[in-house]
Amino acid sequence: MALLLDTLGDRVLLGEAIPESCFSDWTGHAACRPLALVRPTSSEEVSRLLRLCHEHRRAVVPQGGMTGLAGAAVPNADSVAVSLSRFTGVESVDRDAATLTVRAGTTLEAVQNAAREAGFRYPVDFGARGSCHIGGTIATNAGGHGVIRHGMTRDQVLGLEVVLADGRILDLMNSMIKNNTGYDLKHCFIGAEGTLGIITRAVLRMAPPQGETHTLLCGLPNYKAAVALLHRLRGAGLALEAFEVMWQDFYTMSCDWRDSQPPLPTSHAIYVLCEAEGDANHLETALEAAIETGEVADAVLASNIPQAQALWAIREATGEFPLKLAPINFDISLPIPTIGDFVEAAGEMLQQRWTGISIVNFGHIGDSNLHLTVDGRSLAEDAPETHHAIEAEIYRLVGEYHGSISAEHGIGLLKRDFLHHSVRPEAMDVMRALKHTLDPNDILNPGKLLN
């Protein structure tokens, strides 16, 4: 540690000075104090750190806001954790090009505010906006409920600056939408979870400000009707900002927790919470047609912002899962037509093996994303082994349905052993070859994403 202190001085924290917030992410998985925590304030300091660790073959674990849900930022006792929490700020805003340049330690909320002040918006959004770092959202290719219209974080990134394992600073800070000059190397690092390099700066795209938006909650008879409603709304001249599907189990549980009169009865099989931008007449016409055909059994349209917030509060019950459940969470993607069948098959499989198990389902089905949560409180068997067995069965079923074991949360430690269900051996070989080329000493987040 003497060399580290000599190189980076007061940027280095050791022992009891390292805050517990760096021990694990939101999962609490395998919490551990790292050997050291380094908080650089520039790309050059990150470069000096990695050059030193590369030379001495010391593992480095990049950390953002520690809001991840896959264990990608969890350190071990022999590793050096590196946080860019002191390398923050929006460096520039280009209104003509609708881009902004930002340092990796800046929070998502700060990026959103900067875009708003410039007359635009940064469309990636989710609950951890005030804590997560923009570099972490890029490294994990974060999603959120706006993906149906704007795409994942990958779709918002024009350029990156990345520090490689040996300390080289890779300048990929492109700011142009059209730039067809060979390999687009930035995509190697987006979603790589810090295993190929540490992202230090980024050029991000901004979207136009949101226009008139309407929030609608519908009760539907089945999943097929939800898909039909999705097609109908897309064809009605509306821009869908969100299309959230809640199965009856989720909706009933959330309404019970709220201890207030549900906006719709809890008797429907499926509930859709939709946020759409466009002419209200187009939405009302589409809704009337959906009711006439039986796609929608009942609906409520928010007439003001507080009503819209109240409808969204039902969907956002997921924030209470850690407090009121012992959640085993699954973040998966499946072909849209098969999501309903998967929910039924997964439920039957789990109930047969673990009688009385409690399950809730919800998702952003417009972008193929299903979230399935098992309440571990109902499991009488030994928790760790049972937890792993449930994961193995669900991910096996995902493979059978040709889906993805991770839609938006990444792989990290928690899904690494199941990656083969979604990535074929030939692709795994290429991923390992890329890792070895860019990080031959395997110092960058070793053991994450790949075995």
Coordinates of C-alpha atoms in Angstrom, one line a residue:
M1 CA 0.0 0.0 0.0
A2 CA 3.0 2.3 0.4
L3 CA 3.3 2.7 -3.4
L4 CA -0.4 3.4 -3.7
L5 CA -0.1 6.1 -1.0
D6 CA 3.0 7.6 -2.6
T7 CA 1.2 7.7 -6.0
L8 CA -2.2 9.0 -5.0
G9 CA -1.8 10.4 -1.5
D10 CA -5.0 11.5 0.1
R11 CA -7.1 9.9 -2.6
V12 CA -6.5 6.6 -0.8
L13 CA -8.5 5.4 2.2
L14 CA -7.4 2.4 4.2
G15 CA -8.9 0.2 7.0
E16 CA -11.6 1.7 9.2
A17 CA -11.6 4.9 7.0
I18 CA -13.3 3.0 4.2
P19 CA -17.1 3.5 4.5
E20 CA -19.4 0.5 4.7
S21 CA -21.3 1.8 1.7
C22 CA -18.3 0.5 -0.4
F23 CA -18.6 -3.1 1.0
S24 CA -21.5 -4.2 -1.3
D25 CA -24.2 -3.0 -3.6
W26 CA -28.0 -2.8 -3.0
T27 CA -28.2 -6.6 -2.9
G28 CA -26.0 -6.8 0.3
H29 CA -24.3 -9.8 -1.3
A30 CA -20.9 -10.9 0.0
A31 CA -20.2 -7.6 1.8
C32 CA -16.5 -7.1 2.3
R33 CA -14.0 -4.3 3.2
P34 CA -11.6 -3.9 0.3
L35 CA -7.9 -3.6 0.8
A36 CA -8.1 0.1 -0.1
L37 CA -10.6 2.6 -1.6
V38 CA -9.2 5.1 -4.1
R39 CA -11.2 8.2 -5.0
P40 CA -9.4 9.8 -8.0
T41 CA -10.4 13.3 -9.2
S42 CA -9.2 13.0 -12.8
S43 CA -8.7 10.6 -15.7
E44 CA -5.0 10.9 -15.2
E45 CA -5.2 9.7 -11.6
V46 CA -7.3 6.7 -12.7
S47 CA -4.5 6.1 -15.3
R48 CA -1.8 6.2 -12.6
L49 CA -3.8 3.8 -10.4
L50 CA -4.4 1.2 -13.1
R51 CA -0.8 1.4 -14.3
L52 CA 0.4 0.6 -10.8
C53 CA -2.1 -2.2 -10.2
H54 CA -1.4 -3.7 -13.6
E55 CA 2.3 -3.8 -12.9
H56 CA 1.7 -5.4 -9.5
R57 CA -1.2 -7.6 -10.6
R58 CA -3.6 -6.2 -8.0
A59 CA -7.3 -6.6 -8.6
V60 CA -9.3 -3.3 -9.1
V61 CA -13.1 -3.2 -8.6
P62 CA -14.7 -0.1 -10.1
Q63 CA -17.6 1.3 -8.1
G64 CA -20.3 3.8 -8.9
G65 CA -23.2 4.7 -6.7
M66 CA -23.5 1.1 -5.4
T67 CA -27.1 0.8 -6.5
G68 CA -26.5 -2.2 -8.7
L69 CA -28.5 -5.4 -8.3
A70 CA -26.1 -8.0 -9.7
G71 CA -23.1 -7.8 -7.4
A72 CA -20.8 -6.3 -10.1
A73 CA -19.3 -3.7 -7.7
V74 CA -18.7 -6.0 -4.7
P75 CA -15.0 -6.0 -3.7
N76 CA -13.0 -8.7 -2.0
A77 CA -10.4 -8.3 0.8
D78 CA -7.5 -8.3 -1.6
S79 CA -8.8 -5.8 -4.1
V80 CA -8.5 -2.0 -4.6
A81 CA -12.0 -0.4 -5.0
V82 CA -12.0 2.7 -7.1
S83 CA -14.8 5.2 -7.0
L84 CA -15.2 8.2 -9.2
S85 CA -17.5 10.0 -6.7
R86 CA -15.1 12.9 -6.7
F87 CA -14.8 13.1 -10.5
T88 CA -18.1 14.8 -11.1
G89 CA -19.8 17.5 -13.1
V90 CA -21.3 18.3 -16.5
E91 CA -18.4 19.7 -18.6
S92 CA -20.4 21.1 -21.5
V93 CA -23.8 21.3 -23.1
D94 CA -24.1 21.5 -26.9
R95 CA -27.7 22.7 -27.6
D96 CA -27.1 22.6 -31.4
A97 CA -26.1 19.0 -31.3
A98 CA -28.4 18.1 -28.4
T99 CA -25.5 16.5 -26.5
L100 CA -23.8 17.0 -23.1
T101 CA -20.3 15.9 -21.9
V102 CA -20.2 14.6 -18.4
R103 CA -17.7 13.1 -15.9
A104 CA -18.4 9.5 -14.8
G105 CA -19.0 10.3 -11.1
T106 CA -22.0 12.6 -11.8
T107 CA -25.3 11.3 -10.7
L108 CA -28.0 10.5 -13.2
E109 CA -30.3 13.1 -11.6
A110 CA -27.6 15.8 -12.1
V111 CA -27.4 14.8 -15.8
Q112 CA -31.2 15.0 -16.1
N113 CA -31.3 18.4 -14.4
A114 CA -28.6 19.7 -16.7
A115 CA -30.5 18.5 -19.8
R116 CA -33.7 20.1 -18.5
E117 CA -32.0 23.4 -17.9
A118 CA -30.8 23.3 -21.5
G119 CA -34.4 22.8 -22.7
F120 CA -34.0 19.1 -23.3
R121 CA -34.2 15.9 -21.2
Y122 CA -32.0 12.9 -20.7
P123 CA -34.5 10.0 -21.1
V124 CA -32.9 7.2 -19.1
D125 CA -34.7 7.2 -15.7
F126 CA -35.2 4.8 -12.7
G127 CA -35.6 5.0 -9.0
A128 CA -31.9 5.3 -8.1
R129 CA -31.5 8.5 -10.1
G130 CA -30.3 10.5 -7.1
S131 CA -27.6 7.9 -6.1
C132 CA -26.3 6.1 -9.2
H133 CA -23.4 7.5 -11.2
I134 CA -23.6 8.0 -14.9
G135 CA -20.5 5.9 -15.4
G136 CA -22.2 3.0 -13.6
T137 CA -25.3 3.3 -15.7
I138 CA -23.1 3.1 -18.8
A139 CA -21.0 0.2 -17.5
T140 CA -24.2 -1.7 -16.8
N141 CA -26.2 -0.5 -19.8
A142 CA -29.0 0.6 -17.4
G143 CA -32.6 0.5 -18.6
G144 CA -35.7 1.9 -16.8
H145 CA -39.3 2.4 -17.8
G146 CA -38.5 4.7 -20.7
V147 CA -36.7 2.1 -22.8
I148 CA -39.8 1.4 -24.9
R149 CA -39.4 4.8 -26.5
H150 CA -35.8 5.8 -26.1
G151 CA -33.9 2.6 -25.8
M152 CA -31.3 1.5 -23.2
T153 CA -28.3 3.6 -22.0
R154 CA -26.3 2.3 -24.9
D155 CA -28.6 4.2 -27.3
Q156 CA -27.8 7.5 -25.5
V157 CA -24.0 7.3 -25.7
L158 CA -22.1 8.9 -28.5
G159 CA -18.6 8.9 -27.0
L160 CA -16.6 7.7 -24.1
E161 CA -13.2 8.1 -22.5
V162 CA -12.0 4.9 -21.0
V163 CA -8.9 4.0 -19.0
L164 CA -7.6 0.6 -19.9
A165 CA -6.1 -2.0 -17.5
D166 CA -2.5 -0.9 -18.3
G167 CA -3.3 2.7 -17.7
R168 CA -3.7 3.9 -21.3
I169 CA -6.4 6.5 -21.7
L170 CA -8.6 5.6 -24.7
D171 CA -10.2 8.8 -26.2
L172 CA -13.4 7.8 -27.9
M173 CA -15.2 11.1 -27.2
N174 CA -17.1 11.3 -30.4
S175 CA -20.0 13.8 -30.4
M176 CA -21.4 13.1 -33.9
I177 CA -24.4 10.8 -34.6
K178 CA -22.8 9.8 -38.0
N179 CA -19.3 8.5 -37.6
N180 CA -18.7 5.4 -39.6
T181 CA -14.9 4.9 -39.1
G182 CA -14.5 1.2 -38.4
Y183 CA -15.0 -0.6 -35.1
D184 CA -17.2 1.4 -32.8
L185 CA -15.1 0.6 -29.7
K186 CA -17.2 2.4 -27.2
H187 CA -19.7 -0.5 -27.3
C188 CA -17.0 -2.8 -25.9
F189 CA -17.3 -1.0 -22.6
I190 CA -21.0 -0.3 -22.4
G191 CA -22.5 -3.1 -20.4
A192 CA -19.1 -4.7 -19.7
E193 CA -19.4 -3.9 -15.9
G194 CA -15.9 -2.6 -15.6
T195 CA -14.2 -5.8 -16.7
L196 CA -12.6 -4.2 -19.8
G197 CA -11.8 -0.7 -18.7
I198 CA -12.9 2.1 -16.4
I199 CA -15.2 4.7 -18.0
T200 CA -14.2 8.3 -16.9
R201 CA -16.1 10.6 -19.3
A202 CA -19.0 10.4 -21.7
V203 CA -20.8 12.3 -24.5
L204 CA -24.5 11.7 -24.1
R205 CA -27.5 12.4 -26.4
M206 CA -30.4 14.5 -25.1
A207 CA -34.0 14.1 -26.2
P208 CA -36.5 16.9 -26.9
P209 CA -38.6 18.0 -23.9
Q210 CA -41.7 15.9 -23.2
G211 CA -45.0 17.2 -24.6
E212 CA -48.5 16.6 -23.3
T213 CA -48.5 13.3 -21.4
H214 CA -51.4 11.1 -20.3
T215 CA -51.4 8.4 -17.6
L216 CA -53.8 5.5 -17.9
L217 CA -54.5 2.4 -15.8
C218 CA -56.4 -0.4 -17.4
G219 CA -57.8 -3.8 -16.2
L220 CA -57.6 -6.5 -18.8
P221 CA -58.8 -10.1 -19.0
N222 CA -55.5 -11.8 -20.0
Y223 CA -52.0 -11.2 -21.3
K224 CA -53.0 -11.5 -24.9
A225 CA -55.2 -8.5 -24.4
A226 CA -52.3 -6.5 -23.1
V227 CA -50.3 -7.2 -26.2
A228 CA -53.2 -6.2 -28.4
L229 CA -53.6 -3.0 -26.4
L230 CA -49.9 -2.3 -26.9
H231 CA -50.3 -2.6 -30.7
R232 CA -53.4 -0.5 -30.7
L233 CA -51.8 2.4 -28.8
R234 CA -48.7 2.3 -30.9
G235 CA -50.9 2.7 -34.0
A236 CA -53.0 5.5 -32.6
G237 CA -50.5 8.3 -33.2
L238 CA -49.2 8.2 -29.7
A239 CA -45.6 8.0 -28.4
L240 CA -45.5 5.5 -25.6
E241 CA -43.2 6.6 -22.7
A242 CA -44.1 3.6 -20.6
F243 CA -46.2 0.4 -20.9
E244 CA -46.0 -1.3 -17.5
V245 CA -47.8 -4.6 -17.0
M246 CA -48.8 -5.9 -13.6
W247 CA -50.2 -9.3 -13.0
Q248 CA -53.1 -9.6 -10.5
D249 CA -50.8 -10.9 -7.8
F250 CA -48.6 -7.8 -8.0
Y251 CA -51.5 -5.3 -8.2
T252 CA -53.4 -6.8 -5.3
M253 CA -50.3 -6.9 -3.1
S254 CA -49.4 -3.3 -3.9
C255 CA -53.0 -2.0 -3.3
D256 CA -53.1 -3.9 0.1
W257 CA -49.8 -2.2 1.1
R258 CA -51.2 1.2 0.2
D259 CA -54.2 0.7 2.5
S260 CA -56.5 2.8 0.3
Q261 CA -59.3 2.3 -2.2
P262 CA -57.8 0.7 -5.3
P263 CA -58.4 2.8 -8.5
L264 CA -59.6 -0.4 -10.2
P265 CA -61.0 -3.6 -8.6
T266 CA -58.5 -6.3 -7.9
S267 CA -60.4 -8.9 -9.9
H268 CA -58.7 -8.4 -13.2
A269 CA -56.1 -10.8 -14.4
I270 CA -53.8 -8.1 -15.9
Y271 CA -53.3 -4.4 -15.3
V272 CA -51.5 -2.0 -17.7
L273 CA -50.1 1.3 -16.5
C274 CA -49.5 3.4 -19.7
E275 CA -47.9 6.8 -20.1
A276 CA -48.4 8.2 -23.6
E277 CA -47.4 11.5 -25.2
G278 CA -49.8 13.0 -27.8
D279 CA -53.3 14.1 -28.5
A280 CA -55.8 13.1 -25.7
N281 CA -58.5 12.5 -28.3
H282 CA -56.3 9.9 -30.0
L283 CA -55.9 8.1 -26.6
E284 CA -59.6 8.3 -25.8
T285 CA -60.5 6.9 -29.2
A286 CA -58.1 4.0 -28.9
L287 CA -59.3 3.3 -25.4
E288 CA -63.0 3.2 -26.5
A289 CA -62.1 0.8 -29.3
A290 CA -60.2 -1.4 -26.9
I291 CA -63.2 -1.5 -24.5
E292 CA -65.6 -2.4 -27.4
T293 CA -63.4 -5.3 -28.5
G294 CA -63.0 -6.6 -24.9
E295 CA -59.3 -6.0 -24.8
V296 CA -59.9 -3.6 -21.8
A297 CA -62.5 -4.4 -19.1
D298 CA -62.1 -1.2 -17.1
A299 CA -59.9 1.9 -17.1
V300 CA -59.1 5.1 -15.3
L301 CA -57.4 8.1 -16.9
A302 CA -55.5 10.5 -14.6
S303 CA -56.8 14.1 -14.9
N304 CA -54.0 15.8 -13.1
I305 CA -50.4 15.2 -11.9
P306 CA -51.4 14.0 -8.4
Q307 CA -53.7 11.4 -9.8
A308 CA -51.0 10.2 -12.2
Q309 CA -48.5 10.0 -9.3
A310 CA -51.0 7.9 -7.3
L311 CA -51.3 5.5 -10.2
W312 CA -47.5 5.2 -10.5
A313 CA -47.3 4.6 -6.8
I314 CA -48.9 1.2 -7.3
R315 CA -46.2 0.2 -9.8
E316 CA -43.5 1.6 -7.6
A317 CA -44.3 -0.8 -4.8
T318 CA -41.1 -2.6 -5.8
G319 CA -39.2 -0.1 -3.6
E320 CA -40.8 -1.7 -0.6
F321 CA -39.8 -5.3 -1.5
P322 CA -36.7 -5.4 0.7
L323 CA -38.7 -4.2 3.7
K324 CA -41.8 -6.3 3.3
L325 CA -40.6 -9.4 1.5
A326 CA -37.6 -11.6 1.4
P327 CA -37.3 -11.1 -2.3
I328 CA -35.6 -13.4 -4.8
N329 CA -35.7 -11.1 -7.8
F330 CA -35.5 -12.0 -11.5
D331 CA -34.9 -9.4 -14.2
I332 CA -35.3 -11.3 -17.5
S333 CA -36.2 -10.7 -21.2
L334 CA -38.4 -12.9 -23.3
P335 CA -40.0 -12.6 -26.7
I336 CA -43.1 -10.5 -26.2
P337 CA -45.6 -13.1 -27.5
T338 CA -44.4 -15.7 -25.0
I339 CA -44.2 -13.7 -21.8
G340 CA -47.7 -14.7 -20.6
D341 CA -46.9 -18.4 -21.2
F342 CA -43.7 -18.1 -19.4
V343 CA -45.4 -16.5 -16.3
E344 CA -47.8 -19.5 -16.2
A345 CA -45.1 -22.1 -16.8
A346 CA -42.8 -20.6 -14.1
G347 CA -45.6 -20.3 -11.6
E348 CA -46.6 -23.9 -12.1
M349 CA -43.0 -25.1 -11.9
L350 CA -42.3 -23.3 -8.7
Q351 CA -45.6 -24.3 -7.0
Q352 CA -45.0 -27.9 -7.8
R353 CA -41.5 -28.0 -6.3
W354 CA -42.1 -25.5 -3.4
T355 CA -45.7 -25.8 -2.4
G356 CA -47.3 -22.6 -1.3
I357 CA -44.6 -20.4 -2.6
S358 CA -45.6 -16.7 -3.1
I359 CA -44.8 -15.1 -6.5
V360 CA -45.5 -11.7 -8.0
N361 CA -45.0 -10.6 -11.7
F362 CA -44.7 -7.3 -13.4
G363 CA -42.7 -5.9 -16.2
H364 CA -42.1 -3.4 -19.1
I365 CA -43.4 -5.8 -21.7
G366 CA -43.1 -3.3 -24.5
D367 CA -39.4 -3.8 -24.4
S368 CA -39.6 -7.6 -23.6
N369 CA -38.7 -7.1 -19.9
L370 CA -40.3 -9.3 -17.2
H371 CA -39.6 -9.0 -13.5
L372 CA -40.6 -12.0 -11.4
T373 CA -40.2 -11.9 -7.7
V374 CA -40.4 -14.9 -5.3
D375 CA -41.1 -14.1 -1.6
G376 CA -38.5 -16.1 0.3
R377 CA -40.5 -15.8 3.6
S378 CA -42.7 -18.7 2.5
L379 CA -39.8 -21.0 2.1
A380 CA -39.2 -23.4 5.0
E381 CA -36.1 -25.0 3.5
D382 CA -32.5 -23.8 4.0
A383 CA -32.4 -20.4 2.4
P384 CA -29.1 -20.2 0.4
E385 CA -29.5 -23.7 -1.2
T386 CA -33.2 -23.1 -1.9
H387 CA -32.4 -19.6 -3.3
H388 CA -29.8 -21.1 -5.7
A389 CA -32.2 -23.9 -6.7
I390 CA -35.0 -21.5 -7.6
E391 CA -32.5 -19.4 -9.6
A392 CA -31.3 -22.5 -11.5
E393 CA -34.9 -23.5 -12.4
I394 CA -36.0 -20.1 -13.5
Y395 CA -32.9 -19.5 -15.6
R396 CA -33.1 -23.0 -17.2
L397 CA -36.7 -22.1 -18.2
V398 CA -35.6 -18.8 -19.6
G399 CA -33.1 -20.7 -21.8
E400 CA -35.9 -23.0 -23.0
Y401 CA -37.9 -19.9 -24.0
H402 CA -34.9 -18.4 -25.8
G403 CA -34.8 -15.4 -23.5
S404 CA -32.1 -13.4 -21.6
I405 CA -31.3 -14.0 -18.0
S406 CA -30.6 -10.3 -17.6
A407 CA -32.7 -7.6 -19.2
E408 CA -31.4 -4.5 -17.5
H409 CA -29.5 -5.3 -14.2
G410 CA -26.4 -6.9 -15.6
I411 CA -24.6 -10.2 -14.8
G412 CA -22.0 -9.3 -12.1
L413 CA -21.5 -12.1 -9.5
L414 CA -25.1 -13.2 -9.0
K415 CA -25.9 -14.3 -12.6
R416 CA -22.5 -15.3 -13.8
D417 CA -23.0 -19.0 -13.4
F418 CA -26.2 -19.0 -15.4
L419 CA -24.9 -16.9 -18.4
H420 CA -24.6 -20.0 -20.6
H421 CA -28.4 -20.2 -20.7
S422 CA -28.4 -17.0 -22.9
V423 CA -25.0 -16.8 -24.5
R424 CA -23.8 -19.6 -26.7
P425 CA -20.3 -21.2 -26.3
E426 CA -18.8 -19.5 -29.4
A427 CA -19.9 -16.1 -28.2
M428 CA -18.5 -16.8 -24.7
D429 CA -15.2 -17.7 -26.3
V430 CA -15.1 -14.3 -28.1
M431 CA -16.0 -12.5 -24.9
R432 CA -13.1 -14.2 -23.0
A433 CA -10.7 -13.4 -25.8
L434 CA -11.7 -9.8 -25.7
K435 CA -11.2 -9.8 -21.9
H436 CA -7.7 -11.3 -22.2
T437 CA -6.7 -8.9 -25.0
L438 CA -7.7 -5.7 -23.0
D439 CA -6.9 -7.0 -19.5
P440 CA -4.2 -9.7 -19.9
N441 CA -3.4 -9.7 -16.1
D442 CA -7.1 -10.0 -15.2
I443 CA -7.0 -7.1 -12.8
L444 CA -10.3 -5.4 -13.8
N445 CA -13.2 -6.7 -11.8
P446 CA -12.0 -10.3 -11.9
G447 CA -14.6 -12.9 -11.4
K448 CA -17.5 -10.7 -12.5
L449 CA -19.6 -11.4 -15.6
L450 CA -17.2 -14.2 -16.8
N451 CA -15.9 -17.2 -14.9

